[in-house]
PDB file of C-alpha atoms in Angstrom:
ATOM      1  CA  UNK A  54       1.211 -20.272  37.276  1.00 46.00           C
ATOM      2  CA  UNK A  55       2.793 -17.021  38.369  1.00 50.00           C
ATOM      3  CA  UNK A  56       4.799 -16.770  34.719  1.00 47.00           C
ATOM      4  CA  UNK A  57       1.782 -17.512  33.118  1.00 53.00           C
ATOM      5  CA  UNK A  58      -0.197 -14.531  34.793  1.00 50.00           C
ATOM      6  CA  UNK A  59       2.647 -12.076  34.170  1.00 47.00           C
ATOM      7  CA  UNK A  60       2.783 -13.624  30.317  1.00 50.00           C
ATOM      8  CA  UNK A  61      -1.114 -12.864  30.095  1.00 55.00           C
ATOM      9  CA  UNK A  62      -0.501  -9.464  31.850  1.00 56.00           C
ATOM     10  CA  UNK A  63       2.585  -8.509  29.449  1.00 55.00           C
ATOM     11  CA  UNK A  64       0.585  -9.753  26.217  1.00 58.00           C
ATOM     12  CA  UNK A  65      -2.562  -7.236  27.488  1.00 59.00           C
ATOM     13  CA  UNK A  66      -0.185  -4.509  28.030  1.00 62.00           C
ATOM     14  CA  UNK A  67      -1.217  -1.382  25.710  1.00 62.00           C
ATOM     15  CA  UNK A  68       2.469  -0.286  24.127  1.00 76.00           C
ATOM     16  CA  UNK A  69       3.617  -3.766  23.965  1.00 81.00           C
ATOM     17  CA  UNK A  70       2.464  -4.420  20.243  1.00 82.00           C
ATOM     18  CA  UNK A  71       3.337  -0.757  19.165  1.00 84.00           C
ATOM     19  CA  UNK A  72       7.186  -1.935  20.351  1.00 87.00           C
ATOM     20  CA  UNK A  73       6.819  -4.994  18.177  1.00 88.00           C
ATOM     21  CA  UNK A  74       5.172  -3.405  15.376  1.00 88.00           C
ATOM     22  CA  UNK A  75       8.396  -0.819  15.477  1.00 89.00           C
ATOM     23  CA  UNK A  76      11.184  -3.417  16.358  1.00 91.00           C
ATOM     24  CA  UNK A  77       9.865  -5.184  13.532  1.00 92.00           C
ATOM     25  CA  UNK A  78       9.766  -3.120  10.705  1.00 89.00           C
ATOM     26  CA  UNK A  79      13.608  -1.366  12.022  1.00 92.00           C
ATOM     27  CA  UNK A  80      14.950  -5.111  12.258  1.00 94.00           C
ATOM     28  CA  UNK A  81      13.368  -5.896   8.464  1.00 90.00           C
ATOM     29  CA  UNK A  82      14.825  -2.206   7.347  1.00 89.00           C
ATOM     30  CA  UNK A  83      18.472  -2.951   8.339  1.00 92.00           C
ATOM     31  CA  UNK A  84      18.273  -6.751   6.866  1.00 91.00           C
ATOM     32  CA  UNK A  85      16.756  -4.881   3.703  1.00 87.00           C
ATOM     33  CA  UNK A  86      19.394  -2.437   3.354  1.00 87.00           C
ATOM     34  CA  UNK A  87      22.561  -5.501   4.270  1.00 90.00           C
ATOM     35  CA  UNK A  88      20.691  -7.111   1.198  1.00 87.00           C
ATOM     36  CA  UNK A  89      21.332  -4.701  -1.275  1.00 82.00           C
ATOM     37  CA  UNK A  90      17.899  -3.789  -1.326  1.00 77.00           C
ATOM     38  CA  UNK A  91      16.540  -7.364  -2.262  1.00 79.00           C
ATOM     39  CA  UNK A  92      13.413  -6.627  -3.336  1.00 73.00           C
ATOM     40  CA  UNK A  93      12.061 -10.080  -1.832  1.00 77.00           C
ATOM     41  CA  UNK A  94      12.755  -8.960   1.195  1.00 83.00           C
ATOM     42  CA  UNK A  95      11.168  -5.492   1.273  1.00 80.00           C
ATOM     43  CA  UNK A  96      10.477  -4.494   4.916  1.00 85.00           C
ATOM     44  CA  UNK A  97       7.115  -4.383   4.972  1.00 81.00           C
ATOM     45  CA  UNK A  98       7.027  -8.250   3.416  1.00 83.00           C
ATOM     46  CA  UNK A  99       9.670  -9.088   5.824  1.00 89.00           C
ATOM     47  CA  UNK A 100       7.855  -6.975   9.215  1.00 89.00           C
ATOM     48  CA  UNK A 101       4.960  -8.293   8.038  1.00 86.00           C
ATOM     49  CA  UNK A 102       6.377 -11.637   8.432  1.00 90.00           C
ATOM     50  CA  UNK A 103       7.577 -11.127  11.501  1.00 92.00           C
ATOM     51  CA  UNK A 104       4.622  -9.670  13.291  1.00 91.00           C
ATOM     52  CA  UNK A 105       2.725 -13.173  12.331  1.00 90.00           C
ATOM     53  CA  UNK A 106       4.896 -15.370  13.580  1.00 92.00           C
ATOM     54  CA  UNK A 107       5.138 -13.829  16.874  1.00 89.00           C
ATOM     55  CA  UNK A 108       1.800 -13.597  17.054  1.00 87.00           C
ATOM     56  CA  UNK A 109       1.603 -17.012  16.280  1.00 89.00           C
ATOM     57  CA  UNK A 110       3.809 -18.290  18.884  1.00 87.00           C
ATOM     58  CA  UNK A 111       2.160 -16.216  21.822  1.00 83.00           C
ATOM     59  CA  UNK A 112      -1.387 -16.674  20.531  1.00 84.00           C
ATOM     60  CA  UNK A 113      -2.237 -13.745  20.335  1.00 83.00           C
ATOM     61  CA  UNK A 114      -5.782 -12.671  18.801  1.00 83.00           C
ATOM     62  CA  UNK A 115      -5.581 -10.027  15.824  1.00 80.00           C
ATOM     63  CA  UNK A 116      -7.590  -7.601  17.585  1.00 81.00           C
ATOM     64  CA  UNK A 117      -5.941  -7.962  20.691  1.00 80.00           C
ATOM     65  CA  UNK A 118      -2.416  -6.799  18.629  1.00 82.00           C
ATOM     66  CA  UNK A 119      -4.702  -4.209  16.718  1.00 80.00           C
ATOM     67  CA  UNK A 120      -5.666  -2.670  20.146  1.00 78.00           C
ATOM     68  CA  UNK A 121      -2.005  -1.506  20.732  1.00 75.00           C
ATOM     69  CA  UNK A 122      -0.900  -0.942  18.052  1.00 76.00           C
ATOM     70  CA  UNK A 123      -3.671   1.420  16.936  1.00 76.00           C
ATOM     71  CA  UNK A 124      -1.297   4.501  17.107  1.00 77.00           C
ATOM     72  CA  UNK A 125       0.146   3.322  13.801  1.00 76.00           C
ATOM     73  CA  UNK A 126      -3.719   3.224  12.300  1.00 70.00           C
ATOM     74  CA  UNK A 127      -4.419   6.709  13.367  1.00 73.00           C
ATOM     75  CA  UNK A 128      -0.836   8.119  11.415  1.00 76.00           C
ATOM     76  CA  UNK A 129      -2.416   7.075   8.223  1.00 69.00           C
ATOM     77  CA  UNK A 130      -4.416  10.384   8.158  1.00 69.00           C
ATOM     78  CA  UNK A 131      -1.738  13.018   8.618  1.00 78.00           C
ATOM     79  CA  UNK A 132       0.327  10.442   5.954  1.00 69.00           C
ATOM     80  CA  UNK A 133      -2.403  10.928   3.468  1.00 64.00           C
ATOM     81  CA  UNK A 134      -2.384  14.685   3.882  1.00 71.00           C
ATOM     82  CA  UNK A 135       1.677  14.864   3.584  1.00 72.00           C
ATOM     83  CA  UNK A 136       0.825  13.862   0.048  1.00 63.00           C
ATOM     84  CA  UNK A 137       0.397  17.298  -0.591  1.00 68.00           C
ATOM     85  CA  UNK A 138       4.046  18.189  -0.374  1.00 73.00           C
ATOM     86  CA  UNK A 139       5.341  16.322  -3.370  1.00 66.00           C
ATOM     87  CA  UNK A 140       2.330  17.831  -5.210  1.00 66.00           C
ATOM     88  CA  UNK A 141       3.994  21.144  -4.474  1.00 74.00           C
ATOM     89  CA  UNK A 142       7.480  20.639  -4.566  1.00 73.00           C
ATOM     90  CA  UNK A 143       7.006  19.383  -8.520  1.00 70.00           C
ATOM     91  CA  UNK A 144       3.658  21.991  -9.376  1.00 75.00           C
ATOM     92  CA  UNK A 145       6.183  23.562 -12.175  1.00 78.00           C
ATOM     93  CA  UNK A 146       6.939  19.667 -13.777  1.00 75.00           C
ATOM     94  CA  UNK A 147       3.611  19.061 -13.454  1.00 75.00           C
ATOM     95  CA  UNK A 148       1.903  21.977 -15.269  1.00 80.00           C
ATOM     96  CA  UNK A 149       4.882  21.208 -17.965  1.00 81.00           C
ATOM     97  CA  UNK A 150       3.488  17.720 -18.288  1.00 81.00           C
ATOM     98  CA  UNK A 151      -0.067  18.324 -17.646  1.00 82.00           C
ATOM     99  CA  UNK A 152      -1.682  16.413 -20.294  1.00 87.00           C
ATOM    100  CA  UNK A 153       0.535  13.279 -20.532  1.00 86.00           C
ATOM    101  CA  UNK A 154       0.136  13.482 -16.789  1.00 86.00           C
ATOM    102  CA  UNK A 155      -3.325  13.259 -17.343  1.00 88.00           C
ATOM    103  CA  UNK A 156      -3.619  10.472 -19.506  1.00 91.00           C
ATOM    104  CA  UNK A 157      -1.076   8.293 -17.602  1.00 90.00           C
ATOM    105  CA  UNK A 158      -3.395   8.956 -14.674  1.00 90.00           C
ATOM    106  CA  UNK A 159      -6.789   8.621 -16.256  1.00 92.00           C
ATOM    107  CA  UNK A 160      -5.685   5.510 -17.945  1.00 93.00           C
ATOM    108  CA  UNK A 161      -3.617   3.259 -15.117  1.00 91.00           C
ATOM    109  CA  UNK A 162      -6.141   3.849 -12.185  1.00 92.00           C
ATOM    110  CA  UNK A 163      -9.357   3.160 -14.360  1.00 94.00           C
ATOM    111  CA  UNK A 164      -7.415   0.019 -15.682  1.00 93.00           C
ATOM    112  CA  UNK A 165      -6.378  -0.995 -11.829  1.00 92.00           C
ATOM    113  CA  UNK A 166     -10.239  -0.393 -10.643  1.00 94.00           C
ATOM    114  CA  UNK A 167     -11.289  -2.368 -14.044  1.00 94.00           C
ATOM    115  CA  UNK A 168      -9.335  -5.391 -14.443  1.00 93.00           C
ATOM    116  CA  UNK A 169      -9.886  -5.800 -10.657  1.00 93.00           C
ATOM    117  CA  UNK A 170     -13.676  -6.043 -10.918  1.00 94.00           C
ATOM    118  CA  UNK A 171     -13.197  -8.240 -14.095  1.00 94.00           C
ATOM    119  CA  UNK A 172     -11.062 -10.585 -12.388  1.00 93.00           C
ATOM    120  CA  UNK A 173     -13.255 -10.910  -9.517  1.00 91.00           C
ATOM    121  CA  UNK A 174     -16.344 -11.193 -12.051  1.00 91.00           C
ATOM    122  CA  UNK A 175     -14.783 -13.478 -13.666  1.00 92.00           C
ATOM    123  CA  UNK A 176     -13.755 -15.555 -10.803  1.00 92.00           C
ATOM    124  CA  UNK A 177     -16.956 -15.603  -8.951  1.00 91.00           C
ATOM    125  CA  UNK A 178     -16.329 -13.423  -6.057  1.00 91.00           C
ATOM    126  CA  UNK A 179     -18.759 -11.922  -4.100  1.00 92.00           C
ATOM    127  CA  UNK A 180     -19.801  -8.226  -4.694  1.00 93.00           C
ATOM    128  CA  UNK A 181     -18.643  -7.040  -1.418  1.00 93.00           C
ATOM    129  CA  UNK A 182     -15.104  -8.873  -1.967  1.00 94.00           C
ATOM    130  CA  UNK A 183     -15.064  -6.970  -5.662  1.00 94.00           C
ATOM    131  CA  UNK A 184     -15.372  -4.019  -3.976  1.00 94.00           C
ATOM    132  CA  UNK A 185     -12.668  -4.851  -1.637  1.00 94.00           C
ATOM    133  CA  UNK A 186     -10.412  -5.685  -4.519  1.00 93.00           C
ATOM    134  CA  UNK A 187     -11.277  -2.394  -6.969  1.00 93.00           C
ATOM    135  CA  UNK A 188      -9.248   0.170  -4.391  1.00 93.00           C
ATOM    136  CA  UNK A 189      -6.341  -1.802  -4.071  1.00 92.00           C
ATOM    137  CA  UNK A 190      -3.907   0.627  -6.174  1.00 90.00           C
ATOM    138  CA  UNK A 191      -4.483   2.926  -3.724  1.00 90.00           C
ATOM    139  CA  UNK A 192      -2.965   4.203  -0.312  1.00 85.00           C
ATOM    140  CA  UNK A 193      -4.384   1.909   2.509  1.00 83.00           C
ATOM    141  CA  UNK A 194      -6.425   4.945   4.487  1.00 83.00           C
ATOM    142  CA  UNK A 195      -8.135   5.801   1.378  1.00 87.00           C
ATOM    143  CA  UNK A 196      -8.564   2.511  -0.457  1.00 90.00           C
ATOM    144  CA  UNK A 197     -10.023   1.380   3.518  1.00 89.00           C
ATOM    145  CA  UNK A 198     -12.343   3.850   3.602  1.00 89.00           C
ATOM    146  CA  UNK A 199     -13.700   3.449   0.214  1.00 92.00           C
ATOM    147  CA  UNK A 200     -14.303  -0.233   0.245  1.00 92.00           C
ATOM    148  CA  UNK A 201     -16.326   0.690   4.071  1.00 90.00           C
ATOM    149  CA  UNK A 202     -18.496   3.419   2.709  1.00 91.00           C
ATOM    150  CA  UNK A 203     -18.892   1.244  -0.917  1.00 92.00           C
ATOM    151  CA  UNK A 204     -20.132  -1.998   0.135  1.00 91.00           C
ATOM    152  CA  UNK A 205     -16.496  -3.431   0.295  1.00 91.00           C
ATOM    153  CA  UNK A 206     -14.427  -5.341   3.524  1.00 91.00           C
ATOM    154  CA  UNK A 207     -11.734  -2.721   4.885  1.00 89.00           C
ATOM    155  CA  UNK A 208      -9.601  -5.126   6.908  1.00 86.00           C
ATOM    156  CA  UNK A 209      -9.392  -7.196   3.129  1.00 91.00           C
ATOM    157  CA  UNK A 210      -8.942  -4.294   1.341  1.00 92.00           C
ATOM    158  CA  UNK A 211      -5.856  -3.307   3.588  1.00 87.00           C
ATOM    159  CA  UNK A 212      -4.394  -6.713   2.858  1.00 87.00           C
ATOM    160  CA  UNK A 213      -5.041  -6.245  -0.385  1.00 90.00           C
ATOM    161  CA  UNK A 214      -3.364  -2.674  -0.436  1.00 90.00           C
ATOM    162  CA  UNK A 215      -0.458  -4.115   1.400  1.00 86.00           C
ATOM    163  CA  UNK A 216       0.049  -7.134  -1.236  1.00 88.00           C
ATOM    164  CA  UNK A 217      -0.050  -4.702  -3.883  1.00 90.00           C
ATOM    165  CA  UNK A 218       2.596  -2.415  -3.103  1.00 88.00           C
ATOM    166  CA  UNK A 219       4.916  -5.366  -2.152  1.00 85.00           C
ATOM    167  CA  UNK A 220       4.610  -7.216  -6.054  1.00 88.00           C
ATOM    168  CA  UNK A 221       5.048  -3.668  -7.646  1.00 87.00           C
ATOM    169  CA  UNK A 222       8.211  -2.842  -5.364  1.00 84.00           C
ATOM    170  CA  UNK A 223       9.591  -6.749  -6.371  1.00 84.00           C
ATOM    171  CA  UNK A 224       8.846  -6.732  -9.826  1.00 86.00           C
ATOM    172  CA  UNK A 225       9.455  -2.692 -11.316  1.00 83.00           C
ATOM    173  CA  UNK A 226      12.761  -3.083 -12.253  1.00 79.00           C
ATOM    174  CA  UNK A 227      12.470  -6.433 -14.235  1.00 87.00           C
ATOM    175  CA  UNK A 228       9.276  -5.325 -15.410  1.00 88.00           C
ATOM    176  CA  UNK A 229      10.496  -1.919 -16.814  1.00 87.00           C
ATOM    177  CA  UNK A 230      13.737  -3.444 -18.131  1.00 86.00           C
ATOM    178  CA  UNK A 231      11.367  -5.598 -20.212  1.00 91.00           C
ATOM    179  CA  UNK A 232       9.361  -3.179 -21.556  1.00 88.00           C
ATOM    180  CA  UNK A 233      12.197  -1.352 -22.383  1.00 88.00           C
ATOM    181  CA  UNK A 234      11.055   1.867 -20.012  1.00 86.00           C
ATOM    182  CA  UNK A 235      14.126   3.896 -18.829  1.00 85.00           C
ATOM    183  CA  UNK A 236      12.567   7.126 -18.005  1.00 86.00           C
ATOM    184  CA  UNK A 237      12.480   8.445 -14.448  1.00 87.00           C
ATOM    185  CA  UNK A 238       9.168  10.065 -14.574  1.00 86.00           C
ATOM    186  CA  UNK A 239       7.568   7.108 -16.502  1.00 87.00           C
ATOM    187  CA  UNK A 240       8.742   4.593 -13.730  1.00 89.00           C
ATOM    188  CA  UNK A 241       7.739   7.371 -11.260  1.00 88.00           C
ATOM    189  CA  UNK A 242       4.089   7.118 -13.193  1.00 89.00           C
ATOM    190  CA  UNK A 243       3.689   3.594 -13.024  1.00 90.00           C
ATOM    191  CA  UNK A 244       5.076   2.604  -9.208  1.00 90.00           C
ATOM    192  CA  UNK A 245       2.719   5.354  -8.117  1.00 89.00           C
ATOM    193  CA  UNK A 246      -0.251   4.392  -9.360  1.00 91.00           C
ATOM    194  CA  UNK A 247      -0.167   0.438  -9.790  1.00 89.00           C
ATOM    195  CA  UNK A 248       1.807   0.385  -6.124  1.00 88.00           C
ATOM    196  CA  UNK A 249       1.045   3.287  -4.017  1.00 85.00           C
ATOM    197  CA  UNK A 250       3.074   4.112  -1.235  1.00 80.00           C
ATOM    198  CA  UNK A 251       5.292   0.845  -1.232  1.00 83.00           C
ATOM    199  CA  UNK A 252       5.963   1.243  -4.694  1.00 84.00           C
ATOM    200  CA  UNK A 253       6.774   5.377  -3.978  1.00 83.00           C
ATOM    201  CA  UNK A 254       9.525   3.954  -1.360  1.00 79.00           C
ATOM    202  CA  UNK A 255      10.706   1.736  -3.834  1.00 82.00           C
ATOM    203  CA  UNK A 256      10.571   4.385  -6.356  1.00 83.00           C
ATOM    204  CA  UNK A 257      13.032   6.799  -4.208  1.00 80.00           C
ATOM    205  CA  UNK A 258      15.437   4.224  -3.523  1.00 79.00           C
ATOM    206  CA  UNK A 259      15.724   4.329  -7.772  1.00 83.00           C
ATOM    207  CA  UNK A 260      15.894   8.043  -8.159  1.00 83.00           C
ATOM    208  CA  UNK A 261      14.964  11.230  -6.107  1.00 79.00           C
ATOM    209  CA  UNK A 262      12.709  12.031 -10.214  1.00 80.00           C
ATOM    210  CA  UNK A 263      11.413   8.573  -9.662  1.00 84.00           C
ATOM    211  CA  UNK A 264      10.435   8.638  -5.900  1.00 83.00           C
ATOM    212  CA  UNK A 265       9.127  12.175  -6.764  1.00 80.00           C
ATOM    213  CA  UNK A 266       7.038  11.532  -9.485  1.00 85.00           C
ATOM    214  CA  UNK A 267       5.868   8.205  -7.888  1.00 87.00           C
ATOM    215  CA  UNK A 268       4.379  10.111  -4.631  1.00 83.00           C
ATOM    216  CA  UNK A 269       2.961  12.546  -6.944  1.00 84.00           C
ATOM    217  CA  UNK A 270       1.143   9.743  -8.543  1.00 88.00           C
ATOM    218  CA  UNK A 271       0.031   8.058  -5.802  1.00 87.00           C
ATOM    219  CA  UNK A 272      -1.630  10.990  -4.540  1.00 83.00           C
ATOM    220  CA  UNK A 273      -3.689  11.955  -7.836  1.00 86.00           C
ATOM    221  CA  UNK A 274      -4.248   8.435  -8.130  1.00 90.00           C
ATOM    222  CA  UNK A 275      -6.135   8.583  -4.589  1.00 89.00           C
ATOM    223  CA  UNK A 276      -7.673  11.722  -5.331  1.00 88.00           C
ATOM    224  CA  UNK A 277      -9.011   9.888  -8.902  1.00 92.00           C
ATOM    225  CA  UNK A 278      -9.868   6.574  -7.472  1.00 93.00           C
ATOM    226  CA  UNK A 279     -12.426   8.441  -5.122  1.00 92.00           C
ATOM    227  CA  UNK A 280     -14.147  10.158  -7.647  1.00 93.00           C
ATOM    228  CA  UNK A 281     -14.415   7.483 -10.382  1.00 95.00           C
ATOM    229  CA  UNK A 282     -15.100   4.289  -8.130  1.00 94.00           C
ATOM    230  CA  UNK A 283     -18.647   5.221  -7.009  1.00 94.00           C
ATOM    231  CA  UNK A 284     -19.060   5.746 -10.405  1.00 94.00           C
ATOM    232  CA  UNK A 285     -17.686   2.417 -11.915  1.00 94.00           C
ATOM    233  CA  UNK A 286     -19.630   0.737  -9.547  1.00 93.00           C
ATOM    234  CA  UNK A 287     -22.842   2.218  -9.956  1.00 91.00           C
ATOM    235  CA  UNK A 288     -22.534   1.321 -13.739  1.00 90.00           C
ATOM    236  CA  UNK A 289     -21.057  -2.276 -12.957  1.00 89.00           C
ATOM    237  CA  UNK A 290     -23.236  -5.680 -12.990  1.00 84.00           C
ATOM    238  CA  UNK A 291     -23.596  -7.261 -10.080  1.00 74.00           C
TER     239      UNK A 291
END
């Protein structure tokens, strides 16, 4: 009875799930990196994994875990803003490239926001799961807060988010060997937009011009995605 208490004590504890959340993704990072950077096991797939399972096995509620772990939630913000720096470190690549740039951008995240709504149209979903699915190209603090403010479900979007960035990270290199796409910045392009920041990791871990152009991407994408998805919305049957 005693063991029990202290187990329900220990589970309650505040930091506990911010240690797991941490142990987690470090023990996922080194069996990534022993790999040779498998791509099916991606930390985040693999942490993500892990998390459930534990959770699982101590029955542990999701908002009970979300309660400690919250600390992780709240870094999301100063994340987004660090966008910014890749921005600046490439402004002289970027005014060289402005219009391709441009197009890329314009093009992949109205086709992500699209072909999500179309699939979901087409599928029967629900308007507010739609709108859950349109950000999902998106970084997670920004695609979350759109869905909330849009009609959407954050905690699905987020999932959604998350899934995202895994495929892109598994399947970019097969994928762009296919198409026959060898250029740094192109791959950059495409990971940052279709994939975020899972897809920007994956990106660096190809090239420092990849990884580069891939954070790049994911932040205009964000900035983009903000603007246009009211708009697509407001003009979309439902």
């Amino acid at each position: 009875m005693n063991f029990d208490a202290a187990f329900a004590s220990l589970k309650a504890a505040p930091l506990l799930w911010l240690l797991v959340t941490g142990l987690a993704y470090l023990l996922a990072e080194k069996l990534y990196r022993k790999s040779g950077h498998n791509p099916l096991l991606h930390p985040v797939l693999v942490a993500i994994a892990l998390i459930i399972a534990i959770l699982a096995i101590a029955r542990v509620p999701y908002p009970a875990y979300f309660s400690g772990a919250r600390f992780f939630h709240l870094l999301l913000g100063p994340a987004t803003v660090a966008l910014a720096v890749p921005l600046y470190d490439n402004l002289k690549r970027v005014r060289s490239l402005l219009v391709p740039l441009a197009v890329s951008l314009l093009v992949g995240g109205i086709t992500g926001i699209v072909s999500a709504l179309a699939l979901g149209r087409l599928f029967g979903l629900s308007w507010p799961v739609q709108v859950s699915f349109a950000p999902k190209s998106v970084t997670t603090p920004i695609a979350m807060a759109l869905a909330d403010k849009l009609g959407g479900l954050a905690p699905l979007t987020a999932n959604l988010v998350i899934i995202t960035g895994i495929v892109g990270a598994i399947i970019v290199v097969p994928l762009m060997r296919w198409l026959k796409v060898s250029g740094e910045i192109e791959q950059g392009l495409a990971l940052g937009v279709a994939a975020h920041g899972v897809g920007t990791a994956r990106g660096f871990q190809l090239s420092t011009t990849t990884g580069a152009f891939a954070g790049l991407a994911m932040g205009l994408n964000g900035v983009l995605t903000s603007i246009v998805l009211p708009l697509i919305l407001l003009c979309w049957p439902h």
